[in-house]
Amino acid sequence: MTQELKNRNALLNTLLVAACALFASCVSTKNATYFNNVNNDTAVQRIAGTFEPAIQQNDILQITVSSLNPQEAMLYNVPNSASSGATAVSGAAPGAGFLVDAAGNIQYPVFGSIRAAGLSTQSLADTIRRRFVDRQLLVDPVVNVRFLNFRVTLLGEVSKPAVITVTSEKISIMEALGMAGDITVYGKRDNVMLIRDKEGARTVKRLNLNDASILSSPYYYLQPNDIVYVEPTKSKVAQADRSRQILPVVLSGLSLLVIILDRLVIK
């Protein structure tokens, strides 16, 4: 009886392994690697210009001002009234930032409406600093502008879909994918979708991460609120369909075999 039980267990284990093998599929490594056409002699082109994300409508900005007369500068570091255009930000104190309105402007103390959309944070800081100098409001003013809502979203065939908060205000698509656990073996690396809102228009760009040209692409660095979507390969979709079709058959077969083995052992 003991030997018969051992034989039955061995047969069941074999059947389970065979069932698992039905769901396994071979994935080509050709499309599962990045930068296929890079070798030791490949020279990567520089990205044109210096990357600086552009401010857009609905962005939330932190603006800090310092000068040789700090008491007077304090007025410009308290954006906490409705008239200043301030708004609450998740994880920050109420009134911690300036909202860029639908017209692309911020409402700043004393100066009123200032155009922000389309500018980099450095350009906006320079604009505000010049206004202080021109009106002689502060001595040697220093203005810093930062994003408070720089986030990118990773969806689809990545290990850990996530919304990533970017504190450094600079992130490449490869860094973002790394933070999301990388693309799975079933993701299309040669057809990654980048969705971007800019100046009131939504654009969709297809990126080929298998090609080294992505390293010099203007889309290599992500902008605030970008969405990166990795589509599944046809093999992943086909595998899911096969699994739904075969699984009931396999389970039924295994159940039948277990019943037959039990009756054989009883006899």
Backbone as CSV, one residue per row, in Angstrom:
resi,resn,N_x,N_y,N_z,CA_x,CA_y,CA_z,C_x,C_y,C_z
1,MET,0.834,-1.204,0.000,0.000,0.000,0.000,0.868,1.253,0.000
2,THR,1.948,1.236,0.775,2.832,2.401,0.834,3.480,2.668,-0.511
3,GLN,3.912,1.613,-1.187,4.543,1.781,-2.498,3.550,2.319,-3.514
4,GLU,2.281,1.834,-3.410,1.265,2.332,-4.326,1.007,3.825,-4.128
5,LEU,1.008,4.264,-2.856,0.830,5.688,-2.578,1.981,6.509,-3.139
6,LYS,3.190,5.961,-2.996,4.352,6.675,-3.538,4.251,6.795,-5.048
7,ASN,3.820,5.722,-5.691,3.687,5.759,-7.149,2.624,6.773,-7.574
8,ARG,1.514,6.781,-6.814,0.449,7.728,-7.149,0.914,9.167,-6.990
9,ASN,1.636,9.465,-5.906,2.146,10.824,-5.689,3.130,11.230,-6.772
10,ALA,3.959,10.276,-7.163,4.935,10.570,-8.218,4.232,10.887,-9.528
11,LEU,3.172,10.136,-9.839,2.424,10.374,-11.066,1.708,11.715,-11.037
12,LEU,1.147,12.039,-9.865,0.465,13.329,-9.738,1.433,14.490,-9.910
13,ASN,2.621,14.385,-9.333,3.625,15.444,-9.486,4.020,15.620,-10.939
14,THR,4.139,14.501,-11.649,4.488,14.564,-13.071,3.397,15.267,-13.871
15,LEU,2.143,14.942,-13.541,1.030,15.576,-14.239,0.979,17.074,-13.983
16,LEU,1.261,17.481,-12.738,1.245,18.909,-12.410,2.338,19.651,-13.160
17,VAL,3.520,19.054,-13.250,4.613,19.685,-13.999,4.241,19.821,-15.464
18,ALA,3.610,18.772,-16.017,3.199,18.826,-17.418,2.158,19.914,-17.650
19,ALA,1.241,20.067,-16.681,0.207,21.099,-16.809,0.822,22.490,-16.799
20,CYS,1.799,22.697,-15.915,2.457,24.009,-15.855,3.196,24.306,-17.156
21,ALA,3.749,23.252,-17.766,4.494,23.452,-19.012,3.592,23.929,-20.136
22,LEU,2.300,23.581,-20.056,1.373,24.027,-21.094,1.247,25.538,-21.146
23,PHE,1.481,26.199,-19.987,1.291,27.652,-19.913,2.586,28.423,-20.135
24,ALA,3.658,27.696,-20.268,4.943,28.370,-20.475,5.135,28.638,-21.956
25,SER,5.698,29.755,-22.301,5.953,30.085,-23.700,7.338,30.676,-23.824
26,CYS,7.910,30.453,-24.970,9.263,30.960,-25.221,9.180,32.420,-25.654
27,VAL,9.988,33.276,-25.056,10.025,34.695,-25.391,11.356,35.015,-26.044
28,SER,11.304,35.586,-27.221,12.533,35.934,-27.914,13.274,37.034,-27.177
29,THR,14.593,36.860,-27.061,15.397,37.874,-26.370,15.727,39.055,-27.278
30,LYS,15.431,38.941,-28.547,15.762,40.021,-29.480,15.063,41.308,-29.114
31,ASN,13.779,41.200,-28.752,13.001,42.391,-28.405,12.899,42.608,-26.909
32,ALA,13.669,41.844,-26.133,13.616,41.975,-24.675,14.830,42.708,-24.125
33,THR,15.650,43.269,-25.018,16.838,43.994,-24.580,16.787,45.416,-25.119
34,TYR,17.438,46.319,-24.386,17.487,47.717,-24.789,18.717,47.970,-25.670
35,PHE,18.597,48.972,-26.550,19.737,49.482,-27.321,20.444,48.361,-28.090
36,ASN,19.690,47.609,-28.902,20.268,46.477,-29.626,21.403,46.875,-30.560
37,ASN,21.350,48.085,-31.093,22.353,48.484,-32.082,23.510,49.265,-31.478
38,VAL,23.718,49.133,-30.164,24.860,49.780,-29.521,25.981,48.758,-29.376
39,ASN,27.182,49.149,-29.794,28.356,48.309,-29.556,29.472,49.182,-29.004
40,ASN,30.630,48.605,-28.823,31.729,49.347,-28.198,32.193,50.534,-29.026
41,ASP,31.883,50.530,-30.322,32.346,51.605,-31.194,31.251,52.615,-31.511
42,THR,30.087,52.457,-30.879,28.971,53.364,-31.160,29.120,54.658,-30.374
43,ALA,29.065,55.775,-31.064,29.127,57.084,-30.404,27.709,57.618,-30.255
44,VAL,27.309,57.897,-29.052,25.968,58.398,-28.784,25.961,59.914,-28.948
45,GLN,25.017,60.425,-29.729,24.931,61.857,-29.961,24.436,62.567,-28.710
46,ARG,24.884,63.806,-28.585,24.424,64.618,-27.461,22.985,65.074,-27.710
47,ILE,22.239,65.189,-26.625,20.894,65.721,-26.732,20.982,67.215,-26.998
48,ALA,20.244,67.662,-27.991,20.305,69.081,-28.363,19.768,69.950,-27.236
49,GLY,20.564,70.954,-26.864,20.135,71.881,-25.830,20.243,71.292,-24.437
50,THR,19.882,72.073,-23.453,19.889,71.637,-22.063,18.466,71.336,-21.632
51,PHE,18.286,70.193,-20.994,16.930,69.812,-20.618,16.422,70.689,-19.488
52,GLU,15.291,71.331,-19.718,14.596,72.090,-18.689,13.104,71.920,-18.933
53,PRO,12.381,71.283,-18.028,10.939,71.101,-18.244,10.220,72.436,-18.288
54,ALA,9.258,72.544,-19.168,8.496,73.785,-19.318,7.321,73.791,-18.347
55,ILE,7.052,74.956,-17.793,5.893,75.136,-16.908,4.625,75.090,-17.746
56,GLN,3.583,74.441,-17.214,2.324,74.303,-17.931,1.151,74.759,-17.057
57,GLN,0.006,74.905,-17.681,-1.216,75.201,-16.930,-1.446,74.118,-15.880
58,ASN,-1.933,74.545,-14.723,-2.246,73.667,-13.591,-1.018,73.160,-12.840
59,ASP,0.172,73.586,-13.238,1.348,73.271,-12.439,1.293,74.055,-11.128
60,ILE,1.954,73.526,-10.119,2.029,74.204,-8.822,3.496,74.478,-8.530
61,LEU,3.816,75.731,-8.273,5.200,76.172,-8.152,5.500,76.678,-6.752
62,GLN,6.675,76.351,-6.294,7.193,76.935,-5.056,8.158,78.051,-5.444
63,ILE,7.917,79.243,-4.934,8.767,80.392,-5.249,9.310,80.954,-3.943
64,THR,10.617,80.964,-3.804,11.254,81.508,-2.599,12.155,82.670,-2.988
65,VAL,12.154,83.686,-2.126,12.910,84.913,-2.388,13.791,85.226,-1.181
66,SER,15.031,85.593,-1.445,15.936,86.041,-0.383,16.690,87.271,-0.872
67,SER,17.161,88.066,0.064,17.897,89.278,-0.309,18.702,89.764,0.898
68,LEU,19.399,90.887,0.715,20.184,91.461,1.807,19.299,92.087,2.873
69,ASN,18.025,92.340,2.544,17.063,92.815,3.548,16.002,91.738,3.766
70,PRO,16.314,90.700,4.559,15.433,89.530,4.710,14.045,89.864,5.242
71,GLN,13.923,90.889,6.061,12.607,91.225,6.589,11.642,91.625,5.479
72,GLU,12.127,92.356,4.506,11.278,92.765,3.387,11.009,91.573,2.449
73,ALA,11.958,90.661,2.364,11.773,89.503,1.492,10.717,88.547,2.028
74,MET,10.473,88.600,3.332,9.498,87.696,3.936,8.110,87.842,3.322
75,LEU,7.779,89.041,2.869,6.468,89.285,2.270,6.223,88.380,1.075
76,TYR,7.289,88.067,0.357,7.157,87.296,-0.882,7.334,85.793,-0.666
77,ASN,7.482,85.374,0.582,7.644,83.957,0.892,6.460,83.397,1.669
78,VAL,5.332,84.097,1.646,4.137,83.626,2.353,2.965,83.617,1.377
79,PRO,2.962,82.689,0.419,1.857,82.636,-0.548,0.679,81.859,0.006
80,ASN,-0.062,82.444,0.974,-1.108,81.665,1.639,-2.468,82.336,1.618
81,SER,-2.667,83.277,0.729,-3.988,83.897,0.638,-4.581,83.628,-0.727
82,ALA,-5.907,83.683,-0.794,-6.577,83.403,-2.069,-6.152,84.381,-3.149
83,SER,-5.847,85.602,-2.766,-5.490,86.608,-3.762,-4.130,86.356,-4.377
84,SER,-3.294,85.560,-3.699,-1.948,85.306,-4.241,-1.952,84.168,-5.234
85,GLY,-3.096,83.487,-5.385,-3.141,82.367,-6.305,-2.558,81.115,-5.714
86,ALA,-2.403,81.055,-4.399,-1.814,79.886,-3.771,-2.811,78.760,-3.677
87,THR,-2.304,77.558,-3.571,-3.156,76.385,-3.439,-2.462,75.334,-2.617
88,ALA,-3.253,74.461,-2.003,-2.669,73.401,-1.190,-2.139,72.287,-2.075
89,VAL,-1.041,71.671,-1.653,-0.407,70.587,-2.383,-0.320,69.381,-1.473
90,SER,-0.549,68.193,-2.037,-0.458,66.979,-1.239,0.922,66.847,-0.638
91,GLY,0.995,66.667,0.658,2.271,66.516,1.337,2.903,67.825,1.728
92,ALA,2.276,68.931,1.457,2.830,70.240,1.796,1.828,71.003,2.639
93,ALA,2.301,72.055,3.251,1.422,72.875,4.077,0.437,73.629,3.185
94,PRO,-0.765,73.945,3.696,-1.729,74.701,2.901,-1.126,76.014,2.404
95,GLY,-1.392,76.325,1.142,-0.875,77.563,0.584,0.606,77.517,0.288
96,ALA,1.143,76.288,0.018,2.583,76.149,-0.161,3.052,76.449,-1.568
97,GLY,2.145,76.661,-2.503,2.587,76.875,-3.872,1.693,77.802,-4.648
98,PHE,2.184,78.259,-5.805,1.435,79.126,-6.707,0.889,78.294,-7.855
99,LEU,-0.404,78.365,-8.081,-1.052,77.624,-9.155,-0.940,78.399,-10.469
100,VAL,-0.526,77.695,-11.511,-0.528,78.271,-12.854,-1.938,78.097,-13.411
101,ASP,-2.627,79.208,-13.649,-4.036,79.133,-14.026,-4.212,78.726,-15.484
102,ALA,-5.470,78.643,-15.910,-5.777,78.191,-17.263,-5.207,79.119,-18.332
103,ALA,-4.969,80.380,-17.967,-4.380,81.331,-18.918,-2.859,81.243,-18.937
104,GLY,-2.287,80.429,-18.045,-0.831,80.278,-18.014,-0.129,81.266,-17.118
105,ASN,-0.878,81.915,-16.211,-0.300,82.941,-15.347,-0.339,82.522,-13.876
106,ILE,0.505,83.145,-13.075,0.422,83.054,-11.621,0.094,84.448,-11.095
107,GLN,-0.525,84.475,-9.925,-0.823,85.755,-9.277,0.176,85.926,-8.135
108,TYR,1.086,86.897,-8.300,2.181,87.050,-7.354,2.010,88.336,-6.541
109,PRO,2.384,88.321,-5.256,2.234,89.525,-4.428,2.892,90.748,-5.067
110,VAL,2.220,91.876,-5.004,2.692,93.186,-5.496,2.694,93.242,-7.023
111,PHE,3.261,92.232,-7.685,3.383,92.286,-9.136,2.093,91.888,-9.851
112,GLY,1.239,91.162,-9.187,0.006,90.712,-9.834,0.239,89.535,-10.761
113,SER,-0.357,89.606,-11.962,-0.297,88.487,-12.908,1.071,88.432,-13.595
114,ILE,1.676,87.255,-13.574,2.962,87.035,-14.243,2.827,85.811,-15.136
115,ARG,3.258,85.940,-16.387,3.206,84.815,-17.326,4.206,83.753,-16.903
116,ALA,3.730,82.479,-16.813,4.609,81.388,-16.392,4.631,80.235,-17.384
117,ALA,3.494,79.913,-17.987,3.413,78.772,-18.893,4.375,78.938,-20.066
118,GLY,5.053,77.856,-20.392,6.013,77.880,-21.492,7.425,78.225,-21.066
119,LEU,7.585,78.768,-19.857,8.911,79.109,-19.349,9.499,77.954,-18.551
120,SER,10.805,77.926,-18.439,11.442,77.017,-17.492,11.393,77.667,-16.117
121,THR,11.655,76.874,-15.088,11.645,77.443,-13.739,12.726,78.517,-13.604
122,GLN,13.862,78.331,-14.273,14.929,79.329,-14.198,14.525,80.624,-14.897
123,SER,13.842,80.503,-16.043,13.407,81.701,-16.762,12.386,82.489,-15.949
124,LEU,11.472,81.783,-15.284,10.489,82.471,-14.455,11.176,83.139,-13.266
125,ALA,12.159,82.469,-12.679,12.900,83.070,-11.566,13.607,84.343,-12.012
126,ASP,14.187,84.315,-13.203,14.871,85.510,-13.726,13.879,86.645,-13.964
127,THR,12.688,86.306,-14.460,11.662,87.314,-14.706,11.256,88.015,-13.414
128,ILE,11.014,87.228,-12.368,10.609,87.805,-11.084,11.746,88.620,-10.475
129,ARG,12.965,88.112,-10.599,14.114,88.844,-10.028,14.269,90.219,-10.704
130,ARG,14.099,90.256,-12.032,14.233,91.533,-12.745,13.173,92.534,-12.285
131,ARG,11.994,92.041,-11.973,10.941,92.944,-11.508,11.307,93.544,-10.148
132,PHE,11.880,92.754,-9.283,12.343,93.288,-8.005,13.399,94.369,-8.211
133,VAL,14.331,94.098,-9.131,15.411,95.054,-9.383,14.862,96.329,-10.030
134,ASP,14.006,96.175,-11.044,13.480,97.340,-11.760,12.681,98.259,-10.836
135,ARG,11.966,97.693,-9.890,11.147,98.504,-8.985,11.874,98.813,-7.675
136,GLN,13.112,98.351,-7.578,13.963,98.629,-6.413,13.267,98.224,-5.102
137,LEU,12.669,97.034,-5.126,11.952,96.555,-3.939,12.864,95.790,-2.987
138,LEU,13.885,95.132,-3.542,14.799,94.345,-2.729,16.229,94.588,-3.174
139,VAL,17.166,94.386,-2.241,18.587,94.548,-2.544,19.166,93.181,-2.891
140,ASP,19.750,93.090,-4.091,20.363,91.832,-4.561,19.438,90.630,-4.339
141,PRO,18.247,90.651,-4.932,17.307,89.544,-4.707,17.770,88.247,-5.375
142,VAL,17.492,87.145,-4.717,17.741,85.803,-5.272,16.406,85.072,-5.271
143,VAL,16.008,84.598,-6.448,14.697,83.944,-6.596,14.914,82.503,-7.052
144,ASN,14.237,81.584,-6.380,14.274,80.172,-6.769,12.850,79.690,-7.029
145,VAL,12.687,78.950,-8.126,11.385,78.396,-8.487,11.533,76.891,-8.665
146,ARG,10.613,76.133,-8.046,10.628,74.676,-8.150,9.209,74.164,-8.402
147,PHE,9.145,73.008,-9.045,7.855,72.333,-9.210,7.480,71.634,-7.905
148,LEU,6.208,71.711,-7.561,5.703,70.934,-6.428,4.854,69.754,-6.881
149,ASN,4.602,69.656,-8.174,3.745,68.572,-8.674,4.399,67.838,-9.840
150,PHE,5.737,67.673,-9.820,6.431,66.954,-10.884,6.233,65.459,-10.641
151,ARG,5.313,64.882,-11.397,5.030,63.457,-11.279,4.938,62.839,-12.673
152,VAL,5.330,61.575,-12.792,5.158,60.816,-14.031,4.485,59.490,-13.670
153,THR,3.749,58.947,-14.624,2.978,57.731,-14.383,3.466,56.622,-15.304
154,LEU,3.699,55.427,-14.736,4.120,54.249,-15.493,3.019,53.197,-15.427
155,LEU,2.526,52.773,-16.608,1.425,51.818,-16.678,1.749,50.695,-17.660
156,GLY,0.952,49.635,-17.603,1.083,48.554,-18.565,2.014,47.452,-18.111
157,GLU,2.790,46.919,-19.046,3.657,45.770,-18.783,4.968,46.178,-18.102
158,VAL,4.833,46.759,-16.914,5.977,47.011,-16.043,5.742,46.234,-14.755
159,SER,6.823,45.935,-14.046,6.688,45.095,-12.850,5.860,45.754,-11.763
160,LYS,6.031,47.074,-11.606,5.318,47.794,-10.545,4.750,49.101,-11.090
161,PRO,3.567,49.048,-11.713,2.956,50.311,-12.185,2.857,51.305,-11.035
162,ALA,3.192,52.564,-11.324,3.258,53.532,-10.219,3.183,54.948,-10.743
163,VAL,2.828,55.854,-9.829,2.961,57.294,-10.046,4.205,57.730,-9.275
164,ILE,5.184,58.272,-9.978,6.480,58.595,-9.388,6.598,60.098,-9.178
165,THR,6.900,60.493,-7.964,7.164,61.899,-7.659,8.642,62.189,-7.891
166,VAL,8.932,63.212,-8.680,10.309,63.526,-9.074,10.772,64.745,-8.282
167,THR,11.608,64.530,-7.302,12.083,65.635,-6.473,13.235,66.398,-7.122
168,SER,13.964,65.746,-8.012,15.124,66.391,-8.638,14.741,67.213,-9.858
169,GLU,13.452,67.136,-10.275,12.948,67.858,-11.442,13.635,67.437,-12.733
170,LYS,14.187,66.221,-12.729,14.794,65.692,-13.946,14.792,64.177,-13.857
171,ILE,14.139,63.530,-14.824,14.096,62.072,-14.830,14.007,61.597,-16.274
172,SER,14.797,60.597,-16.610,14.758,60.031,-17.953,13.743,58.897,-17.980
173,ILE,13.359,58.507,-19.170,12.403,57.415,-19.294,12.995,56.116,-18.768
174,MET,14.325,55.948,-18.898,14.967,54.738,-18.393,14.970,54.724,-16.856
175,GLU,15.201,55.875,-16.247,15.140,55.944,-14.784,13.730,55.640,-14.287
176,ALA,12.739,56.195,-14.972,11.356,55.971,-14.557,10.987,54.487,-14.669
177,LEU,11.404,53.848,-15.749,11.131,52.420,-15.912,11.849,51.606,-14.844
178,GLY,13.067,52.026,-14.492,13.793,51.335,-13.430,13.070,51.435,-12.102
179,MET,12.495,52.606,-11.812,11.761,52.789,-10.561,10.459,51.992,-10.558
180,ALA,9.957,51.647,-11.750,8.748,50.831,-11.851,9.076,49.348,-11.980
181,GLY,10.331,48.983,-11.721,10.710,47.574,-11.761,11.039,47.051,-13.137
182,ASP,11.174,47.928,-14.132,11.536,47.589,-15.508,10.348,46.983,-16.262
183,ILE,10.483,46.946,-17.575,9.480,46.325,-18.432,9.578,44.811,-18.283
184,THR,8.441,44.134,-18.212,8.460,42.678,-18.134,8.875,42.104,-19.489
185,VAL,9.135,40.808,-19.515,9.544,40.169,-20.777,8.416,40.187,-21.799
186,TYR,7.194,40.486,-21.362,6.054,40.514,-22.266,5.707,41.931,-22.723
187,GLY,6.545,42.916,-22.425,6.277,44.283,-22.831,6.935,44.630,-24.153
188,LYS,6.295,45.494,-24.942,6.836,45.935,-26.229,7.846,47.057,-26.005
189,ARG,9.110,46.731,-26.032,10.140,47.752,-25.855,10.323,48.619,-27.092
190,ASP,9.874,48.110,-28.231,10.042,48.867,-29.476,8.831,49.733,-29.801
191,ASN,7.856,49.809,-28.885,6.650,50.585,-29.173,6.042,51.109,-27.869
192,VAL,6.858,51.797,-27.086,6.401,52.346,-25.805,5.667,53.656,-26.072
193,MET,4.508,53.805,-25.469,3.680,54.990,-25.709,3.947,56.055,-24.643
194,LEU,4.244,57.276,-25.097,4.421,58.419,-24.209,3.293,59.407,-24.466
195,ILE,2.485,59.668,-23.434,1.371,60.606,-23.535,1.758,61.879,-22.791
196,ARG,1.664,63.009,-23.472,2.136,64.281,-22.897,1.133,65.391,-23.172
197,ASP,0.795,66.137,-22.127,-0.029,67.337,-22.270,0.891,68.552,-22.306
198,LYS,0.716,69.371,-23.326,1.573,70.554,-23.456,0.796,71.665,-24.127
199,GLU,0.739,72.803,-23.452,0.083,73.996,-23.982,-1.349,73.696,-24.419
200,GLY,-2.062,72.949,-23.591,-3.455,72.669,-23.865,-3.710,71.583,-24.882
201,ALA,-2.654,70.965,-25.414,-2.815,69.903,-26.411,-2.223,68.603,-25.870
202,ARG,-2.849,67.498,-26.221,-2.359,66.186,-25.786,-1.731,65.485,-26.975
203,THR,-0.479,65.057,-26.812,0.237,64.380,-27.880,0.609,62.968,-27.434
204,VAL,0.701,62.066,-28.410,1.112,60.686,-28.169,2.330,60.392,-29.040
205,LYS,3.395,59.916,-28.427,4.625,59.612,-29.138,4.999,58.155,-28.889
206,ARG,5.337,57.444,-29.971,5.781,56.058,-29.864,7.306,56.028,-29.827
207,LEU,7.847,55.335,-28.837,9.294,55.298,-28.647,9.819,53.874,-28.792
208,ASN,10.954,53.743,-29.474,11.605,52.444,-29.651,12.817,52.373,-28.724
209,LEU,12.662,51.688,-27.599,13.749,51.596,-26.629,14.787,50.563,-27.030
210,ASN,14.531,49.808,-28.106,15.538,48.880,-28.616,16.604,49.601,-29.430
211,ASP,16.293,50.827,-29.830,17.192,51.597,-30.694,17.979,52.603,-29.864
212,ALA,19.267,52.692,-30.121,20.135,53.603,-29.368,19.801,55.066,-29.610
213,SER,19.035,55.371,-30.657,18.694,56.765,-30.941,17.848,57.378,-29.829
214,ILE,17.243,56.547,-28.994,16.446,57.077,-27.883,17.312,57.889,-26.930
215,LEU,18.596,57.584,-26.864,19.494,58.278,-25.942,19.682,59.746,-26.322
216,SER,19.470,60.075,-27.582,19.596,61.465,-28.015,18.248,62.065,-28.403
217,SER,17.175,61.382,-28.050,15.835,61.843,-28.403,15.385,62.959,-27.464
218,PRO,14.620,63.927,-27.959,14.056,64.956,-27.071,13.045,64.379,-26.085
219,TYR,12.653,63.131,-26.289,11.704,62.481,-25.384,12.412,61.589,-24.357
220,TYR,13.733,61.615,-24.372,14.475,60.785,-23.415,14.198,61.228,-21.981
221,TYR,14.134,62.552,-21.774,13.778,63.073,-20.454,12.281,63.359,-20.415
222,LEU,11.657,62.986,-19.326,10.221,63.141,-19.189,9.860,64.519,-18.663
223,GLN,8.658,64.949,-18.991,8.118,66.216,-18.534,7.118,65.955,-17.402
224,PRO,6.804,66.975,-16.597,5.798,66.790,-15.551,4.479,66.270,-16.129
225,ASN,3.885,65.296,-15.422,2.586,64.718,-15.763,2.611,63.825,-16.994
226,ASP,3.792,63.440,-17.473,3.872,62.482,-18.575,3.321,61.127,-18.133
227,ILE,2.734,60.411,-19.078,2.262,59.048,-18.848,2.992,58.121,-19.810
228,VAL,3.614,57.092,-19.267,4.328,56.098,-20.078,3.544,54.794,-20.002
229,TYR,3.123,54.290,-21.161,2.348,53.053,-21.205,3.084,52.020,-22.050
230,VAL,3.305,50.848,-21.461,3.995,49.757,-22.150,2.957,48.711,-22.552
231,GLU,2.798,48.518,-23.849,1.814,47.556,-24.332,2.329,46.125,-24.190
232,PRO,1.411,45.158,-23.988,1.825,43.749,-23.950,2.088,43.228,-25.360
233,THR,2.961,42.255,-25.479,3.228,41.634,-26.776,2.066,40.735,-27.168
234,LYS,2.028,40.365,-28.446,0.980,39.467,-28.920,1.070,38.118,-28.224
235,SER,2.301,37.680,-27.913,2.461,36.386,-27.255,1.835,36.396,-25.870
236,LYS,1.907,37.549,-25.176,1.289,37.626,-23.850,-0.229,37.545,-23.963
237,VAL,-0.790,38.260,-24.937,-2.240,38.232,-25.130,-2.692,36.842,-25.547
238,ALA,-1.915,36.222,-26.477,-2.273,34.877,-26.933,-2.165,33.868,-25.808
239,GLN,-1.145,34.040,-24.957,-0.968,33.126,-23.831,-2.143,33.224,-22.869
240,ALA,-2.603,34.446,-22.617,-3.743,34.629,-21.724,-4.995,33.974,-22.299
241,ASP,-5.168,34.112,-23.626,-6.327,33.487,-24.260,-6.234,31.970,-24.179
242,ARG,-5.040,31.415,-24.445,-4.861,29.965,-24.382,-5.095,29.458,-22.967
243,SER,-4.633,30.235,-21.980,-4.793,29.810,-20.596,-6.265,29.699,-20.229
244,ARG,-7.057,30.681,-20.682,-8.485,30.645,-20.375,-9.186,29.463,-21.052
245,GLN,-8.673,29.061,-22.241,-9.290,27.965,-22.963,-8.836,26.601,-22.449
246,ILE,-7.545,26.461,-22.106,-6.980,25.162,-21.760,-7.183,24.820,-20.297
247,LEU,-7.186,25.828,-19.436,-7.231,25.564,-17.999,-8.402,24.676,-17.592
248,PRO,-9.637,24.943,-18.045,-10.740,24.063,-17.641,-10.531,22.618,-18.086
249,VAL,-9.976,22.449,-19.308,-9.734,21.104,-19.822,-8.691,20.378,-18.980
250,VAL,-7.597,21.088,-18.649,-6.534,20.473,-17.860,-7.035,20.091,-16.481
251,LEU,-7.780,20.998,-15.839,-8.291,20.712,-14.504,-9.252,19.526,-14.517
252,SER,-10.073,19.462,-15.548,-11.003,18.334,-15.659,-10.249,17.023,-15.832
253,GLY,-9.212,17.056,-16.669,-8.404,15.852,-16.874,-7.699,15.402,-15.620
254,LEU,-7.145,16.358,-14.881,-6.465,16.014,-13.636,-7.437,15.427,-12.621
255,SER,-8.629,16.013,-12.549,-9.629,15.494,-11.614,-9.995,14.055,-11.951
256,LEU,-10.148,13.789,-13.246,-10.497,12.431,-13.671,-9.389,11.447,-13.329
257,LEU,-8.125,11.847,-13.544,-7.002,10.967,-13.244,-6.904,10.688,-11.749
258,VAL,-7.160,11.715,-10.932,-7.102,11.514,-9.481,-8.152,10.498,-9.045
259,ILE,-9.373,10.594,-9.636,-10.438,9.650,-9.282,-10.041,8.230,-9.675
260,ILE,-9.470,8.067,-10.871,-9.067,6.731,-11.337,-7.975,6.153,-10.440
261,LEU,-6.978,7.002,-10.076,-5.874,6.524,-9.229,-6.380,6.126,-7.857
262,ASP,-7.310,6.903,-7.317,-7.854,6.572,-5.994,-8.536,5.208,-6.024
263,ARG,-9.287,4.919,-7.097,-9.991,3.641,-7.182,-9.015,2.488,-7.381
264,LEU,-7.946,2.736,-8.126,-6.933,1.697,-8.295,-6.262,1.349,-6.983
265,VAL,-5.991,2.380,-6.189,-5.329,2.150,-4.889,-6.248,1.387,-3.958
266,ILE,-7.557,1.726,-3.973,-8.514,1.043,-3.107,-8.591,-0.438,-3.448
267,LYS,-8.575,-0.734,-4.749,-8.600,-2.131,-5.160,-7.315,-2.854,-4.740
